[in-house]
mmCIF file of C-alpha atoms in Angstrom:
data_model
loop_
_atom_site.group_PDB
_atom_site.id
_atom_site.type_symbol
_atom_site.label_atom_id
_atom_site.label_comp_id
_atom_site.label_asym_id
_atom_site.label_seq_id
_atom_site.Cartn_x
_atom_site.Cartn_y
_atom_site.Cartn_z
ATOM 1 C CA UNK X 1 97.404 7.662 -42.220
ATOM 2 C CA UNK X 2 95.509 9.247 -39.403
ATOM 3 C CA UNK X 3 95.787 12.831 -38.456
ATOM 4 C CA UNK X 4 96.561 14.873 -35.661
ATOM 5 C CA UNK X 5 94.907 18.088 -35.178
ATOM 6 C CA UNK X 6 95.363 20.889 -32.520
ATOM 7 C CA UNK X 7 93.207 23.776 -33.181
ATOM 8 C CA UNK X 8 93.357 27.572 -31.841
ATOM 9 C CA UNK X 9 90.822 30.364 -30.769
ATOM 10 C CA UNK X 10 90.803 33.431 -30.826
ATOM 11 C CA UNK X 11 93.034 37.183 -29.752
ATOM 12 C CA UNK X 12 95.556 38.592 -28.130
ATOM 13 C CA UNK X 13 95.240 42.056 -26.889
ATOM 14 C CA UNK X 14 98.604 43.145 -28.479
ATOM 15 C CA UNK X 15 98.071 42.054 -31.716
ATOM 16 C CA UNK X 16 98.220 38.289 -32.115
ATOM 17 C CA UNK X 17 95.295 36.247 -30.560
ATOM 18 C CA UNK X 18 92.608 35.104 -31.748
ATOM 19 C CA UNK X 19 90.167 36.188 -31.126
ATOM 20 C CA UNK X 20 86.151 36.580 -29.694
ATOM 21 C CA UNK X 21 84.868 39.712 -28.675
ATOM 22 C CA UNK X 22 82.592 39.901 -26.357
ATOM 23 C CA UNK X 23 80.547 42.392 -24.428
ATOM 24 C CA UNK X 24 81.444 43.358 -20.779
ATOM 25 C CA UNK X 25 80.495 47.360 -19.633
ATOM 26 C CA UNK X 26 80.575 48.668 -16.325
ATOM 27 C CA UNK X 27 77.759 47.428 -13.967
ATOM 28 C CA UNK X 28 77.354 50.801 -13.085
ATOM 29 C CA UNK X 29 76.251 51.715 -16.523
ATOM 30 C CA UNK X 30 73.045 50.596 -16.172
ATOM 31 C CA UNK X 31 70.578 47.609 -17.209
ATOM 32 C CA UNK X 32 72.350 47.111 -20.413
ATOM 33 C CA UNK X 33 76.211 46.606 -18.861
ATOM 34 C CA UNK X 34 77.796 43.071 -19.629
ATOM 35 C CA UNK X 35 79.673 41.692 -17.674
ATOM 36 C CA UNK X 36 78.117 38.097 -16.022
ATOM 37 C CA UNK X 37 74.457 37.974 -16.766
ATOM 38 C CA UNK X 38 71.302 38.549 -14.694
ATOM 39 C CA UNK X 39 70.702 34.807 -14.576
ATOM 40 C CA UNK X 40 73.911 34.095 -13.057
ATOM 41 C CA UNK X 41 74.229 36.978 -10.907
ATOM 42 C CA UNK X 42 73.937 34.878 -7.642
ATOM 43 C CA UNK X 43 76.760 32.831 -8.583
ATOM 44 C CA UNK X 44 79.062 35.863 -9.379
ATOM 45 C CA UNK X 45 80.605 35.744 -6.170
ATOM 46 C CA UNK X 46 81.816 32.283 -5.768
ATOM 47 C CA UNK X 47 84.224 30.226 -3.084
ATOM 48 C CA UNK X 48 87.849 29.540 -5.672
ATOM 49 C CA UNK X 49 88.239 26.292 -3.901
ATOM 50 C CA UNK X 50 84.716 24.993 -4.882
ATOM 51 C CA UNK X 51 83.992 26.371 -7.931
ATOM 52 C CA UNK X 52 80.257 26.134 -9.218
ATOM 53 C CA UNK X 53 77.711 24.004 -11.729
ATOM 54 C CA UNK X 54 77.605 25.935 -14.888
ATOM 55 C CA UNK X 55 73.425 27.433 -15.746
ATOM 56 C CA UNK X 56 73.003 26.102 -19.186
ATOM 57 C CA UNK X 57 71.785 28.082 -22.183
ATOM 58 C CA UNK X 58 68.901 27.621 -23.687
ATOM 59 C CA UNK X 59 67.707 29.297 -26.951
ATOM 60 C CA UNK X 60 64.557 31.543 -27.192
ATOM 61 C CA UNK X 61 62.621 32.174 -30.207
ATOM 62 C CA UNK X 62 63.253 35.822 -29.235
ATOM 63 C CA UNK X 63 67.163 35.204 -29.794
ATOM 64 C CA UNK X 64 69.232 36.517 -32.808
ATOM 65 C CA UNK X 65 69.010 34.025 -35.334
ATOM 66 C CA UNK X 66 72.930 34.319 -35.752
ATOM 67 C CA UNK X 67 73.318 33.479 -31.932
ATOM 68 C CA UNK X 68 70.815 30.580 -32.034
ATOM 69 C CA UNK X 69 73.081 29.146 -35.151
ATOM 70 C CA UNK X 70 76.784 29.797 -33.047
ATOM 71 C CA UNK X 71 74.777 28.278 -30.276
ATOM 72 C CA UNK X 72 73.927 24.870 -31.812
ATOM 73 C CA UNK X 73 77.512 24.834 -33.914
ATOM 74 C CA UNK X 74 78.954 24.967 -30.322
ATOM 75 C CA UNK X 75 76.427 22.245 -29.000
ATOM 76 C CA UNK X 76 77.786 20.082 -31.728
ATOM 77 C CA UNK X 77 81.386 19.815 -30.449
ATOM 78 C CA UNK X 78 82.585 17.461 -27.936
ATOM 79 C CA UNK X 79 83.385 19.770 -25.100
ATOM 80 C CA UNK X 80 82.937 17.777 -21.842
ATOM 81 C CA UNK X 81 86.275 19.710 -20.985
ATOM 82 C CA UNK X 82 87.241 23.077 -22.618
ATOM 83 C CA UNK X 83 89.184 26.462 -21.116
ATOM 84 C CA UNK X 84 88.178 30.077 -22.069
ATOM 85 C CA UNK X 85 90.448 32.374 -21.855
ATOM 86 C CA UNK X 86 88.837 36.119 -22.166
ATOM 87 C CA UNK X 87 90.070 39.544 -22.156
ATOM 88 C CA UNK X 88 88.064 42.643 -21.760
ATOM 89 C CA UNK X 89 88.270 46.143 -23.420
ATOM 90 C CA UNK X 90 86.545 48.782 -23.313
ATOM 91 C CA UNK X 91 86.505 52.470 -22.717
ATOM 92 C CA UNK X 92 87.625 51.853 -18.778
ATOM 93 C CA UNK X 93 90.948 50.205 -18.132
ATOM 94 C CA UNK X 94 91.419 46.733 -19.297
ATOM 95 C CA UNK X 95 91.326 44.000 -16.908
ATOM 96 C CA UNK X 96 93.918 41.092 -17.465
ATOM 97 C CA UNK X 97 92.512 38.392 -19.573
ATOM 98 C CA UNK X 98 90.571 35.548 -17.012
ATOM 99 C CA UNK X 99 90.911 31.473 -17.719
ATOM 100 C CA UNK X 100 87.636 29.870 -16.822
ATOM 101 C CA UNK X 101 88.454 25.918 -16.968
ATOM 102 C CA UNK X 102 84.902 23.983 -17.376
ATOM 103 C CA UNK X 103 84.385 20.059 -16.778
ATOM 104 C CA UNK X 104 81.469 17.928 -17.014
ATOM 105 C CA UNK X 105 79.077 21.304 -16.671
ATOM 106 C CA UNK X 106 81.003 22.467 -14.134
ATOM 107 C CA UNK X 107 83.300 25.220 -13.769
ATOM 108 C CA UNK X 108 86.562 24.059 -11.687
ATOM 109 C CA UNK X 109 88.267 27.129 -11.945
ATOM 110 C CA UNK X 110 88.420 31.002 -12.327
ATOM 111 C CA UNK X 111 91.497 32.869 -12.835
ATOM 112 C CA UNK X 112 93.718 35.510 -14.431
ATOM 113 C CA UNK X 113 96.222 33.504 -17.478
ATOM 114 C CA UNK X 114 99.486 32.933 -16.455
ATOM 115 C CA UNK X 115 98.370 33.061 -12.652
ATOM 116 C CA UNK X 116 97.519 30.381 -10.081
ATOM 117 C CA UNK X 117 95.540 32.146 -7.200
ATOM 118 C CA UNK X 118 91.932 31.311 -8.007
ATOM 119 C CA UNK X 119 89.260 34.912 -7.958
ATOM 120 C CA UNK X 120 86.311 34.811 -6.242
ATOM 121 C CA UNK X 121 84.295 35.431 -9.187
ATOM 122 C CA UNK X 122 82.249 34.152 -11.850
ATOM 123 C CA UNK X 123 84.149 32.780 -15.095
ATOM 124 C CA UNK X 124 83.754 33.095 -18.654
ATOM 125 C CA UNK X 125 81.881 29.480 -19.737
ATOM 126 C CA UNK X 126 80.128 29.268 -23.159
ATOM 127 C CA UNK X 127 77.041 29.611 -21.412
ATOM 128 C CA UNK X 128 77.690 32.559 -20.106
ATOM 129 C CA UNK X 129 79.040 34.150 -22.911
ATOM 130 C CA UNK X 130 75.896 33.433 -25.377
ATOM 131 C CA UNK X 131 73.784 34.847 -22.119
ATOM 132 C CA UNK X 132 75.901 38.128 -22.470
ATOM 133 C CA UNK X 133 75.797 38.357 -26.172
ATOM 134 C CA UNK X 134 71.923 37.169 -25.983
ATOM 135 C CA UNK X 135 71.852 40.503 -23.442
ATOM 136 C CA UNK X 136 73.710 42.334 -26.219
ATOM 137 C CA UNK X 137 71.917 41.492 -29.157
ATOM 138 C CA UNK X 138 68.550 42.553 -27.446
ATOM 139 C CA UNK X 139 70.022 46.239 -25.732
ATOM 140 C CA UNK X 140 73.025 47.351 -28.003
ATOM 141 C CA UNK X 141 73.032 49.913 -31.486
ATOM 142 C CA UNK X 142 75.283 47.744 -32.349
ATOM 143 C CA UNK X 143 76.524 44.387 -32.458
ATOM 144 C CA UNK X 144 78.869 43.077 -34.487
ATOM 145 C CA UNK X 145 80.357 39.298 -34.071
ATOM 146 C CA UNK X 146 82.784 36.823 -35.800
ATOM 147 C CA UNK X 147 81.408 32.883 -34.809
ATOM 148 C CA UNK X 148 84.031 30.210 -35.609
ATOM 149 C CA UNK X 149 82.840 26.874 -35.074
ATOM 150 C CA UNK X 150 79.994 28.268 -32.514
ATOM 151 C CA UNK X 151 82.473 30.530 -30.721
ATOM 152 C CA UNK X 152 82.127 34.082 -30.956
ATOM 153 C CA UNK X 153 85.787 34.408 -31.566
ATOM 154 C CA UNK X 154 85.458 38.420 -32.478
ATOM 155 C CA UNK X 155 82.517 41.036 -30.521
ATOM 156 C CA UNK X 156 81.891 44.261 -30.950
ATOM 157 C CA UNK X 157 79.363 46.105 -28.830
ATOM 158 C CA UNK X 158 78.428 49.667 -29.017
ATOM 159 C CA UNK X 159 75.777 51.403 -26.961
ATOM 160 C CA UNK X 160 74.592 54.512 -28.851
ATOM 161 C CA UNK X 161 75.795 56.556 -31.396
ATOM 162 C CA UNK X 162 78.612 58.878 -29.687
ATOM 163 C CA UNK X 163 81.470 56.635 -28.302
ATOM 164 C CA UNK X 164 81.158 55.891 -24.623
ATOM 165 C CA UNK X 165 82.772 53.409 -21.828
ATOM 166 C CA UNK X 166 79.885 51.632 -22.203
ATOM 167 C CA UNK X 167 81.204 50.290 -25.542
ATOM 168 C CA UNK X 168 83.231 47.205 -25.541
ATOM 169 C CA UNK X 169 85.150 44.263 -27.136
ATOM 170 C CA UNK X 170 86.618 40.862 -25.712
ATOM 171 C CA UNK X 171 88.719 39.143 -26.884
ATOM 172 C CA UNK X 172 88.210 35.137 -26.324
ATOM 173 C CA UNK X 173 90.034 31.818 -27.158
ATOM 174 C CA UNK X 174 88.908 28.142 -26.356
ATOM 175 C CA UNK X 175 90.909 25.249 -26.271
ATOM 176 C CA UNK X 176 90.043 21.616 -24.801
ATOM 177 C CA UNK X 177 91.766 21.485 -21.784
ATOM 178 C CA UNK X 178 93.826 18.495 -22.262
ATOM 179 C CA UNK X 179 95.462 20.806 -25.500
ATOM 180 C CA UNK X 180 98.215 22.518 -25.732
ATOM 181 C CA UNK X 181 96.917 24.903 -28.135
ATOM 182 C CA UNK X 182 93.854 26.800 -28.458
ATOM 183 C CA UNK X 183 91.357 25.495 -31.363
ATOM 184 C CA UNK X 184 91.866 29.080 -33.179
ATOM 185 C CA UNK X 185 94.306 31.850 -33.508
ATOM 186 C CA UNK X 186 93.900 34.718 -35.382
ATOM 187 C CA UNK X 187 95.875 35.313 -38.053
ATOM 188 C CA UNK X 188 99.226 38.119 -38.274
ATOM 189 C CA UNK X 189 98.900 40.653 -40.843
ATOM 190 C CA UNK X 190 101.858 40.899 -43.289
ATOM 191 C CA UNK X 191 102.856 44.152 -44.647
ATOM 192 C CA UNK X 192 105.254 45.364 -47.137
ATOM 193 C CA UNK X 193 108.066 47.071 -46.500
ATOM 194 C CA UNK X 194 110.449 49.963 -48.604
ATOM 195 C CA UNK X 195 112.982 47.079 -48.718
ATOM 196 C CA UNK X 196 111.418 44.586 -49.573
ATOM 197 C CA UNK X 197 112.274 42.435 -53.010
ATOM 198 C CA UNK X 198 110.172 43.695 -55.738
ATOM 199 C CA UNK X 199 109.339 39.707 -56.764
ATOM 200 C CA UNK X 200 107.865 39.263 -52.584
ATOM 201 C CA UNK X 201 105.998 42.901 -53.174
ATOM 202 C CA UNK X 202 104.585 41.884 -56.543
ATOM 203 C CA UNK X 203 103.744 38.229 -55.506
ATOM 204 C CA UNK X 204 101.600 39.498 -52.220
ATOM 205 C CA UNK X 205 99.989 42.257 -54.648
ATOM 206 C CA UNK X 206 99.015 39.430 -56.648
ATOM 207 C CA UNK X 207 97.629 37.270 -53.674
ATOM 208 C CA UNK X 208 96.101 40.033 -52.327
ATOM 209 C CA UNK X 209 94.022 40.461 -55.507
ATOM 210 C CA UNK X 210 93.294 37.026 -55.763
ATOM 211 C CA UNK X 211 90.364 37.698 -52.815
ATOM 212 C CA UNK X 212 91.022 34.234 -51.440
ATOM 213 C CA UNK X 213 89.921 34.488 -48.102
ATOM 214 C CA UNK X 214 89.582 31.255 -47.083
ATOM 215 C CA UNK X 215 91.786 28.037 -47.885
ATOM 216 C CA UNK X 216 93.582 24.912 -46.654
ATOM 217 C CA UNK X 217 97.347 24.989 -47.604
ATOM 218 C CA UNK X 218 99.550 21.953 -47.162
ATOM 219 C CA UNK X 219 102.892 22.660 -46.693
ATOM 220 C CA UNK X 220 105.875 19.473 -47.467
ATOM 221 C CA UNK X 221 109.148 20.337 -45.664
ATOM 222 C CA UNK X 222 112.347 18.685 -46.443
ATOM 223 C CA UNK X 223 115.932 19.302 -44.948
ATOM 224 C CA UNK X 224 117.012 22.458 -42.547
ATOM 225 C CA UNK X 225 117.219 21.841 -39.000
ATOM 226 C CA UNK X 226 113.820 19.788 -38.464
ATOM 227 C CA UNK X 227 112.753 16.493 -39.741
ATOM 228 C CA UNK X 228 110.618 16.250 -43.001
ATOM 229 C CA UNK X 229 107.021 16.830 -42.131
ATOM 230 C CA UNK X 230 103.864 17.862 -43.880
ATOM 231 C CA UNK X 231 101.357 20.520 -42.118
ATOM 232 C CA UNK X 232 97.524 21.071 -43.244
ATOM 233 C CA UNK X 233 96.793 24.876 -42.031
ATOM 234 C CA UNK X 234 92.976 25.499 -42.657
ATOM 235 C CA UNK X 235 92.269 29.113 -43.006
ATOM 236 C CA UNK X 236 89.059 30.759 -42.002
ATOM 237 C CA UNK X 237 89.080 34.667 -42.954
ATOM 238 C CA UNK X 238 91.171 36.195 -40.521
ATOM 239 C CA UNK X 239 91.506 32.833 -38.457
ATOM 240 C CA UNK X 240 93.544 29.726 -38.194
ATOM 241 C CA UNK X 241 91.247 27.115 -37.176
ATOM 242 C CA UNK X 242 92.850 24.319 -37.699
ATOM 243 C CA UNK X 243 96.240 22.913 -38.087
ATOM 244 C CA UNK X 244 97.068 19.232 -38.344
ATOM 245 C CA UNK X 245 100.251 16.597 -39.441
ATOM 246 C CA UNK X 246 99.649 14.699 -42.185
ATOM 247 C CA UNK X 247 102.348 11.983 -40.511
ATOM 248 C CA UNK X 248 103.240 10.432 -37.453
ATOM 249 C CA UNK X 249 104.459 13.443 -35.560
ATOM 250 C CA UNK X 250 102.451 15.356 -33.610
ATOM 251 C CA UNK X 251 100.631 19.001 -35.073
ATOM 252 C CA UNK X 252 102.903 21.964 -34.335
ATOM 253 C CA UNK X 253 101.387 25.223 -32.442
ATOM 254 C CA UNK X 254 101.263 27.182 -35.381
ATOM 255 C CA UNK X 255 100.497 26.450 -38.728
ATOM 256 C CA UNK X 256 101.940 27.934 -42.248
ATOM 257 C CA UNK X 257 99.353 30.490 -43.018
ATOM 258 C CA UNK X 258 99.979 32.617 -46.447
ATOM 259 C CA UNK X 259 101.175 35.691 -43.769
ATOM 260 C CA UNK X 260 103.523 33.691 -42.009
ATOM 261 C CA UNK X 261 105.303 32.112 -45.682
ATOM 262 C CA UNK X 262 105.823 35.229 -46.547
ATOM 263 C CA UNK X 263 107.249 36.370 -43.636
ATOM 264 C CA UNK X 264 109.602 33.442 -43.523
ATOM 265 C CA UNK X 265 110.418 34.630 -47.048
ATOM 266 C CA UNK X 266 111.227 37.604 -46.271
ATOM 267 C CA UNK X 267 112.964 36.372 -44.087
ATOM 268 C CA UNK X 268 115.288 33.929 -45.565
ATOM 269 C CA UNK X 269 115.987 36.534 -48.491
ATOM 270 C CA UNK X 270 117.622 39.264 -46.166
ATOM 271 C CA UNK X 271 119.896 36.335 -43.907
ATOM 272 C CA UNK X 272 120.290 33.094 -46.411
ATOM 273 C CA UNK X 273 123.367 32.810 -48.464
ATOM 274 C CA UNK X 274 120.919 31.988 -50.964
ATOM 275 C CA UNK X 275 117.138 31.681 -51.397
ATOM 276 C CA UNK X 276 114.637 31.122 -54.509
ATOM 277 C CA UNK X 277 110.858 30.958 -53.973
ATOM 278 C CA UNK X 278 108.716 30.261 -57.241
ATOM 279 C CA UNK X 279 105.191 32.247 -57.379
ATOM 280 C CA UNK X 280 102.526 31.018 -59.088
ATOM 281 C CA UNK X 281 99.725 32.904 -60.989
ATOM 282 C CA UNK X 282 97.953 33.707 -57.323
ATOM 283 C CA UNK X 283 101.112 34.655 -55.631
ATOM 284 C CA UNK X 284 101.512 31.369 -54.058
ATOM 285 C CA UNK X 285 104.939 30.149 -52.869
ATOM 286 C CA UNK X 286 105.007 27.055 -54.378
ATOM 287 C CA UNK X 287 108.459 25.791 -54.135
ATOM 288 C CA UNK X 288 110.689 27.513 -51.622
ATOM 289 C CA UNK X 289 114.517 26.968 -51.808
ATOM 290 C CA UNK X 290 116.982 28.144 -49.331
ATOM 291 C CA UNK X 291 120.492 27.216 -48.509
ATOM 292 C CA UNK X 292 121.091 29.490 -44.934
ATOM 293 C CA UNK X 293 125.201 29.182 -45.002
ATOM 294 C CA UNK X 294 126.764 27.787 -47.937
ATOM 295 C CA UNK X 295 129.231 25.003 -47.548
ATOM 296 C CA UNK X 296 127.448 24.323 -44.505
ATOM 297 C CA UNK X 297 126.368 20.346 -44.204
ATOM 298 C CA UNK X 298 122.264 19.715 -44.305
ATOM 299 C CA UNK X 299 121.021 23.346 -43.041
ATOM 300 C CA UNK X 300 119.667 23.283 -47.044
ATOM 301 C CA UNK X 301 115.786 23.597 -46.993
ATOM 302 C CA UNK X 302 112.988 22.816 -49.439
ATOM 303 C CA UNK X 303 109.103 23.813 -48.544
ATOM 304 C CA UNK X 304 106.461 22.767 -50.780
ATOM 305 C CA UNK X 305 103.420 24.665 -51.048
ATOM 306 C CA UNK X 306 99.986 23.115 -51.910
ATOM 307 C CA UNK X 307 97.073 25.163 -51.489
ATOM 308 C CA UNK X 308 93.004 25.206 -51.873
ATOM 309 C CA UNK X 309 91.065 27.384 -51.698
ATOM 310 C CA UNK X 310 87.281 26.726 -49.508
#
């Protein structure tokens, strides 16, 4: 049966999205501030209505050897149409996160998420980002990025060795931009709490320990308020990058990373009339059983948990 995927990139500034960082300091700073590069400096100020051809990248052999590897992952993805959406931190005050839309090597259109008046100014198009993190790698102490399928979904740049405004993280997410959802979101942290069931505390202990950073988990659901379905959620480190259906209906936004089982868990233990989860030697949720109001028709709900580690 053929699959449907959505993927998701990337950070959000308050604690969810995933998630590239990338390099942005204040012009003013000097030679070394990132923000849109040298080589597109002339298109920095551009009309909104007409938008401009994007300046491709092109690999030096004086490049990072990380950045030269992101770069070609990138190159190998079909992205005739793709949206960045970027948000910029640093030691000045945060500017809201910009969507830069790019077709066919051109970018259509520059603007703040969740807004619809176009700014007269340059975007945020791959290109441009490997030119500021090319800038980066060559002029910062410090550099220190997370690629996900080519996309530097997690930056870090620090200019010398006492913190400054100069030093600076963005966050960034890419999604095709016929998608709904980005290719990449970065995963929630779960954390235990005083009241928490012993069994959830000593089952996330024991995944926890099991060091398994990386996985595919398939999760089978039957009964509750939705229709049966079954989910493939690749995990990446701290990253979703993937989520697909393994049937007919289309891939939900979000997948069923470990985190979010166990919050569900938690969940269901503290409102459901009745729930049972079964562990297994990795502090897997294998088998999740839940019955929200007893006596009630169908709200019963059965997850089965599959998962791989890669």
């Amino acid at each position: 049966m053929r699959s449907t995927s959505s993927r998701a990139r990337r950070v959000n500034a308050v604690g969810l999205v995933v998630v590239a960082t990338l390099l942005a300091t204040m012009l003013a700073a000097g030679p070394a501030a990132v923000g849109p590069s040298s080589a597109s400096a002339t298109q920095a100020m551009v009309e909104p209505e007409s938008g401009y051809q994007v300046t491709p990248f092109r690999p030096r052999g004086s490049d990072d050897a990380r950045l030269v590897k992101a770069w070609h992952a990138w190159q190998g993805r079909e992205h005739q149409r793709y949206t960045t959406v970027v948000g910029r931190f640093c030691g000045c005050e945060p500017e809201p996160r910009v969507s830069t839309e790019v077709e066919a090597d051109r970018v259509t259109s520059v603007h703040h998420l969740h807004e619809d008046e176009e700014l007269a100014r340059h975007g945020y198009e791959m290109d441009e980002l490997f030119r500021i993190l090319r800038a980066a790698y060559a002029e910062a102490d410090d550099v220190d990025v997370r690629y996900l399928q080519g996309v530097p979904v997690a930056i870090s740049i620090v200019y010398g060795a006492r913190p400054s405004n100069r030093d600076t993280t963005m966050s960034v997410r890419v999604r095709r931009t016929d998608e709904a959802t980005p290719y990449a979101y970065p995963v929630a942290p779960f954390r235990l709490r005083e009241d928490d069931r012993p069994v959830l505390a000593s089952a996330w202990r024991t995944w926890r320990a099991s060091k398994i950073a990386s996985y595919v988990v398939t999760t089978t659901s039957h009964g509750g308020e939705g229709t049966d379905s079954t989910v493939r959620t690749h995990v990446a480190g701290p990253v979703v990058d993937e989520v697909e259906s393994a049937d007919e209906q289309s891939a939900p936004r979000r997948g069923f990373e470990m985190e979010r089982l166990y919050r569900m868990i938690r969940t269901l233990y503290r409102t459901a009339d009745h729930a049972e989860v079964r562990f297994d030697d990795r502090g897997v949720p294998r088998r999740i059983t839940a019955d929200p109001i007893r006596g009630a028709v169908d709200d019963e709900l059965v997850i089965r948990v599959r998962l791989r580690a890669s």
